PDB file of C-alpha atoms in Angstrom:
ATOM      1  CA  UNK A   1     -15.202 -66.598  -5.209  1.00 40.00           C
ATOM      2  CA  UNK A   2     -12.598 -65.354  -7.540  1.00 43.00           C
ATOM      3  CA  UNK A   3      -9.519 -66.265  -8.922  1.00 51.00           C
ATOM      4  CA  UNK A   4      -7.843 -68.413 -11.552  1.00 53.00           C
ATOM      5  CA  UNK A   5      -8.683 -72.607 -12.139  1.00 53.00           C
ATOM      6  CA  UNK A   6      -7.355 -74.282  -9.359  1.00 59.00           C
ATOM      7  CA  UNK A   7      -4.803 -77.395  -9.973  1.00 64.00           C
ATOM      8  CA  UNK A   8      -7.001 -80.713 -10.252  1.00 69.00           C
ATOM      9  CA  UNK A   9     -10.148 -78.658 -11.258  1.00 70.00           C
ATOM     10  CA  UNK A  10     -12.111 -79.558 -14.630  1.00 77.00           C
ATOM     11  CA  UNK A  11     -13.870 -76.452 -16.269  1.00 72.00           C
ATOM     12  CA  UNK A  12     -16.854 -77.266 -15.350  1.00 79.00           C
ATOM     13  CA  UNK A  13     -15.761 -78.025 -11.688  1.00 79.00           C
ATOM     14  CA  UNK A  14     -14.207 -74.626 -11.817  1.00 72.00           C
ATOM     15  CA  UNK A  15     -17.849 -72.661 -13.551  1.00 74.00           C
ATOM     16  CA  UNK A  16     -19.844 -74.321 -10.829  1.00 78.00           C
ATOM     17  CA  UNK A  17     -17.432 -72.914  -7.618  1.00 76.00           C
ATOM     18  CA  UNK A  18     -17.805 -69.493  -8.874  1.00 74.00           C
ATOM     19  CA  UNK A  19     -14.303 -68.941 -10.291  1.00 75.00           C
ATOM     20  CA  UNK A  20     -14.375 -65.784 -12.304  1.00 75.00           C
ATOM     21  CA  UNK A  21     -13.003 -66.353 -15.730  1.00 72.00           C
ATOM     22  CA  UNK A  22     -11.589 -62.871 -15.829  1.00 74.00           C
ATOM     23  CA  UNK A  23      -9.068 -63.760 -13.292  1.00 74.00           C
ATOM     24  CA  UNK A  24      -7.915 -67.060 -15.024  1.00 78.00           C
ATOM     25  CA  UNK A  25      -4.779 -67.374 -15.510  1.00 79.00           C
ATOM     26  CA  UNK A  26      -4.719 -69.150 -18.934  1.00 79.00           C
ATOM     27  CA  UNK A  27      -7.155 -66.952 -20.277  1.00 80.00           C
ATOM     28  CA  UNK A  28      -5.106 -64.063 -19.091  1.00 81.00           C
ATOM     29  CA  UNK A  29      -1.926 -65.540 -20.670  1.00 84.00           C
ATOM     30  CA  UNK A  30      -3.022 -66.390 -23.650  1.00 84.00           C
ATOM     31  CA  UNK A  31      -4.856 -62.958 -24.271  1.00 82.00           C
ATOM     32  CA  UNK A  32      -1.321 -61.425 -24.975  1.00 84.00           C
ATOM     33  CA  UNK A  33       0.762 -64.535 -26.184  1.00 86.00           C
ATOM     34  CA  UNK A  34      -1.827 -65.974 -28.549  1.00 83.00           C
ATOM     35  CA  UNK A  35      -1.980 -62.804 -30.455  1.00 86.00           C
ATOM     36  CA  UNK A  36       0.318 -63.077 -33.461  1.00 86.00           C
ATOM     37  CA  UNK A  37       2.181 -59.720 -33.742  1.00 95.00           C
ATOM     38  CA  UNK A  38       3.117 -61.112 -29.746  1.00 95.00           C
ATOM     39  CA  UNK A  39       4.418 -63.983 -31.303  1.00 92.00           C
ATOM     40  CA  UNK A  40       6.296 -62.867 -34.202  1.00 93.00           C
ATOM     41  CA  UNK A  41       8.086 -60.141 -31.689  1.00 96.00           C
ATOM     42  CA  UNK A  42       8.433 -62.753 -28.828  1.00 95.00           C
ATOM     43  CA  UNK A  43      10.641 -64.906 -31.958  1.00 93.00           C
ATOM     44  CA  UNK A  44      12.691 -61.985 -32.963  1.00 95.00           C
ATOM     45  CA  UNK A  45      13.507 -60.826 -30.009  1.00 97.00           C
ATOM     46  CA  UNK A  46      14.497 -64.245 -28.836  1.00 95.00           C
ATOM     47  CA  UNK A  47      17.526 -64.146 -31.572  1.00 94.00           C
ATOM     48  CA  UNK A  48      19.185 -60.957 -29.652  1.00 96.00           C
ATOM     49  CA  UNK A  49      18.043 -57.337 -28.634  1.00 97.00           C
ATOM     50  CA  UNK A  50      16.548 -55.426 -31.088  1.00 97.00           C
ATOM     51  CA  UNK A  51      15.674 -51.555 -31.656  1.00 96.00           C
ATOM     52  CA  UNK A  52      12.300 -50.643 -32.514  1.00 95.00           C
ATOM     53  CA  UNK A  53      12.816 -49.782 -36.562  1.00 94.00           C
ATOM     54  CA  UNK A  54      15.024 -53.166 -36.563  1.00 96.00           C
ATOM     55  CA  UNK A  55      11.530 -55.031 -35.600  1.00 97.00           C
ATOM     56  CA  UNK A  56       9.456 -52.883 -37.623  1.00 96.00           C
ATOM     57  CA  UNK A  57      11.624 -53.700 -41.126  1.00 96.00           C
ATOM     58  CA  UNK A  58      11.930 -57.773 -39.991  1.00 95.00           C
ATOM     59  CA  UNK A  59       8.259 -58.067 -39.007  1.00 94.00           C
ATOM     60  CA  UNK A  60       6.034 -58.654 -41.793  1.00 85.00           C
ATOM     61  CA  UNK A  61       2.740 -55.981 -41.857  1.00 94.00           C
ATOM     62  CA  UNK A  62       3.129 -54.841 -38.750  1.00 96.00           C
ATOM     63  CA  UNK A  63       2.203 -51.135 -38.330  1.00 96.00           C
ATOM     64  CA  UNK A  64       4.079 -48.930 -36.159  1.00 95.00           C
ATOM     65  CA  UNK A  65       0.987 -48.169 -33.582  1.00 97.00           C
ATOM     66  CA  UNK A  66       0.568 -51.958 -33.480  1.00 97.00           C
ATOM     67  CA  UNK A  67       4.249 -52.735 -32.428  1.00 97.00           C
ATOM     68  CA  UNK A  68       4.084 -50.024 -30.162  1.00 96.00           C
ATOM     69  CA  UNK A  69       1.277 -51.324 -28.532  1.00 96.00           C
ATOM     70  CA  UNK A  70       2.682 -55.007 -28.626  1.00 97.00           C
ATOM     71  CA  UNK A  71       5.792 -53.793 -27.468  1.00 97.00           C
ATOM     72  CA  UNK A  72       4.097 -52.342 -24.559  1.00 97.00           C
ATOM     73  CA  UNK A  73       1.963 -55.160 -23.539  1.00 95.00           C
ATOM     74  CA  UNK A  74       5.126 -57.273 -23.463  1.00 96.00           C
ATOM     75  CA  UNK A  75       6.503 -54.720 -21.265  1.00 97.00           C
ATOM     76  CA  UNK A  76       3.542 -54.406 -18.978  1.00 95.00           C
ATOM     77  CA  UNK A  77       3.104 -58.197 -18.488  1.00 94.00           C
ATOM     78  CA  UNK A  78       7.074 -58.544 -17.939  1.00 96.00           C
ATOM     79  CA  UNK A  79       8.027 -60.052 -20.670  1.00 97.00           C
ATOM     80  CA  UNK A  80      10.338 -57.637 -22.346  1.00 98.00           C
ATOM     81  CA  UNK A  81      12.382 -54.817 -20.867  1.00 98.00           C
ATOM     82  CA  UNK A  82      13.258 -51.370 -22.904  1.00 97.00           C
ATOM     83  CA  UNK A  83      16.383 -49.939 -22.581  1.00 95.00           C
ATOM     84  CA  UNK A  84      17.424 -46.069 -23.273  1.00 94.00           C
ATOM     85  CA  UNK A  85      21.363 -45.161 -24.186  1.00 92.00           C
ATOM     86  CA  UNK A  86      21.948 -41.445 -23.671  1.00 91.00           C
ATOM     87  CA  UNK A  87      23.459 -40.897 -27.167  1.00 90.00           C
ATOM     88  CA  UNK A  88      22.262 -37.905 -29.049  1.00 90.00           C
ATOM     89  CA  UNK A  89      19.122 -38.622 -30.419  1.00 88.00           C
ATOM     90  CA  UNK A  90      18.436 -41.195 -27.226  1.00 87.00           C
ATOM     91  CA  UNK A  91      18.607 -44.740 -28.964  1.00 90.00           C
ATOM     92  CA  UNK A  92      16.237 -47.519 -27.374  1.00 93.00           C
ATOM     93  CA  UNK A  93      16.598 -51.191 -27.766  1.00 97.00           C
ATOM     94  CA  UNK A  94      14.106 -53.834 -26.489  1.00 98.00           C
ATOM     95  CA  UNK A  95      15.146 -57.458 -25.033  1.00 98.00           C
ATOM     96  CA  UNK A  96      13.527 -60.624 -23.446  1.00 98.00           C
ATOM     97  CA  UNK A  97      13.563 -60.335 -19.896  1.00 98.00           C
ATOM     98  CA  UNK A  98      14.254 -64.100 -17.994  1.00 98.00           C
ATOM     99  CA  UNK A  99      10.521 -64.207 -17.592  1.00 97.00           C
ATOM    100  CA  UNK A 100      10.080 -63.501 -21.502  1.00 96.00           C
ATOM    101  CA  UNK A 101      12.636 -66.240 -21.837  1.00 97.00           C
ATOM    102  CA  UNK A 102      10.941 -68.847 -20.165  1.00 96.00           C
ATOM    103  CA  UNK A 103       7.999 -68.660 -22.927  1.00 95.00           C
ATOM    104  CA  UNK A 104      10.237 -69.443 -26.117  1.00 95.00           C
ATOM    105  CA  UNK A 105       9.955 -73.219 -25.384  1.00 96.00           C
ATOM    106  CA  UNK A 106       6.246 -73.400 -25.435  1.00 92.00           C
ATOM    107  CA  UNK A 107       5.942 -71.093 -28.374  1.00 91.00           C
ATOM    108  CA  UNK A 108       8.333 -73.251 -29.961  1.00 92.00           C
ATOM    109  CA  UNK A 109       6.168 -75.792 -29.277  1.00 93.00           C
ATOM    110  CA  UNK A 110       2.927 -74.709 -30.673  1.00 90.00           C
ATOM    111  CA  UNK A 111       4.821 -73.125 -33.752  1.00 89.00           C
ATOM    112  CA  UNK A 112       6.186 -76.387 -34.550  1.00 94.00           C
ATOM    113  CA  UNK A 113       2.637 -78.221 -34.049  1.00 94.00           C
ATOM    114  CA  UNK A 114       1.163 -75.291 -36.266  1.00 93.00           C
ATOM    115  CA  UNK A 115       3.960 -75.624 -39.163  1.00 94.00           C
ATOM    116  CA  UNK A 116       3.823 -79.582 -38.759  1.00 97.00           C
ATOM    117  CA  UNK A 117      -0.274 -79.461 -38.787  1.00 97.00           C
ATOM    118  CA  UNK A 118      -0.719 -76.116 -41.341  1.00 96.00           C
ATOM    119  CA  UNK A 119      -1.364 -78.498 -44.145  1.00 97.00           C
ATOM    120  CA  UNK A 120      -4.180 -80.822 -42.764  1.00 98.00           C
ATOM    121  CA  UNK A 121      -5.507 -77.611 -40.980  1.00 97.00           C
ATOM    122  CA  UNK A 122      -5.700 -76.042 -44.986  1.00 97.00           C
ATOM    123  CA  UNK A 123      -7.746 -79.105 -46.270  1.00 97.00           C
ATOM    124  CA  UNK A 124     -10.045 -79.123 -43.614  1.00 97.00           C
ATOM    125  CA  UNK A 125     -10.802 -75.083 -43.688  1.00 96.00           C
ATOM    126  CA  UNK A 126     -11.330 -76.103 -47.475  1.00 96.00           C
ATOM    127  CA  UNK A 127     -13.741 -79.221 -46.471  1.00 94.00           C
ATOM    128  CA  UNK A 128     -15.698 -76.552 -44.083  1.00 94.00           C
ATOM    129  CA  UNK A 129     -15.872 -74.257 -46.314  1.00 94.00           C
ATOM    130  CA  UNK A 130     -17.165 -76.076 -49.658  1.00 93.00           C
ATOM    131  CA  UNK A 131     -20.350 -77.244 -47.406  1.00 91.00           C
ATOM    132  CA  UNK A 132     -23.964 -75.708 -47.687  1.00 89.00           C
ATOM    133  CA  UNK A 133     -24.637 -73.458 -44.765  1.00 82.00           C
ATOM    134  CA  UNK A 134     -26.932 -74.927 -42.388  1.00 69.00           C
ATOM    135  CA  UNK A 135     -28.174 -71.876 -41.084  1.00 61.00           C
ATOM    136  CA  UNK A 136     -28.652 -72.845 -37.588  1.00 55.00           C
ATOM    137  CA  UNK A 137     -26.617 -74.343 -34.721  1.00 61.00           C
TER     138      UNK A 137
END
């Protein structure tokens, strides 16, 4: 069998039918919207349309090559559009497409959770990380 979790399934449900996890849709998903350069360009693009060296200069570290290839993947999965104007050099500005659009209130939603939980999240990395190795797991 393949395909993505079916509604009412538990994971385990879903490993023991033979559902192959390539083909799940959350997996899938998340692959390109977890990714934080995804995330960064899903926000600024949400404020308006933007041209590529606009997102470069407002997008902190982000290489060139790696906004390319976000920029892409957003494109590819639907959730941005690119748009040429013949002017002389050809000038190329990227927007959300409606799909794109319907993702901002999630991501809203985890970035809030994340902001709201960053500090708790710090002391317990620090907790983990002041303990003895055990060495095994």
């Amino acid at each position: 069998m393949s395909g993505g979790v079916p509604p009412g399934l538990s994971f385990s449900e879903w490993q023991a039918a033979g559902f192959d996890a390539t083909a799940c849709p959350v997996r899938n998903v998340l692959d390109r919207i977890g990714d934080k350069w995804t995330a960064l360009t899903l926000s600024a693009l949400a404020e308006r349309p933007r041209r590529f060296s606009e997102l470069h200069r407002i997008i902190p570290d982000i290489s060139k090559r790696m906004l390319t290839q976000t920029l892409r993947g957003l494109e590819r999965d639907g959730l941005a559009t690119r748009h040429v104007f013949p002017t002389k050099p050809p000038s190329v500005e990227y927007r959300l497409s409606p799909l794109g659009r319907t993702v901002l209130p999630p991501l809203g939603g985890l970035v809030a959770w994340a902001a709201e939980n960053f500090p708790e999240i710090r002391r317990a990395r620090a907790r983990f990380d002041a303990m003895p190795e055990t060495g095994g797991e």
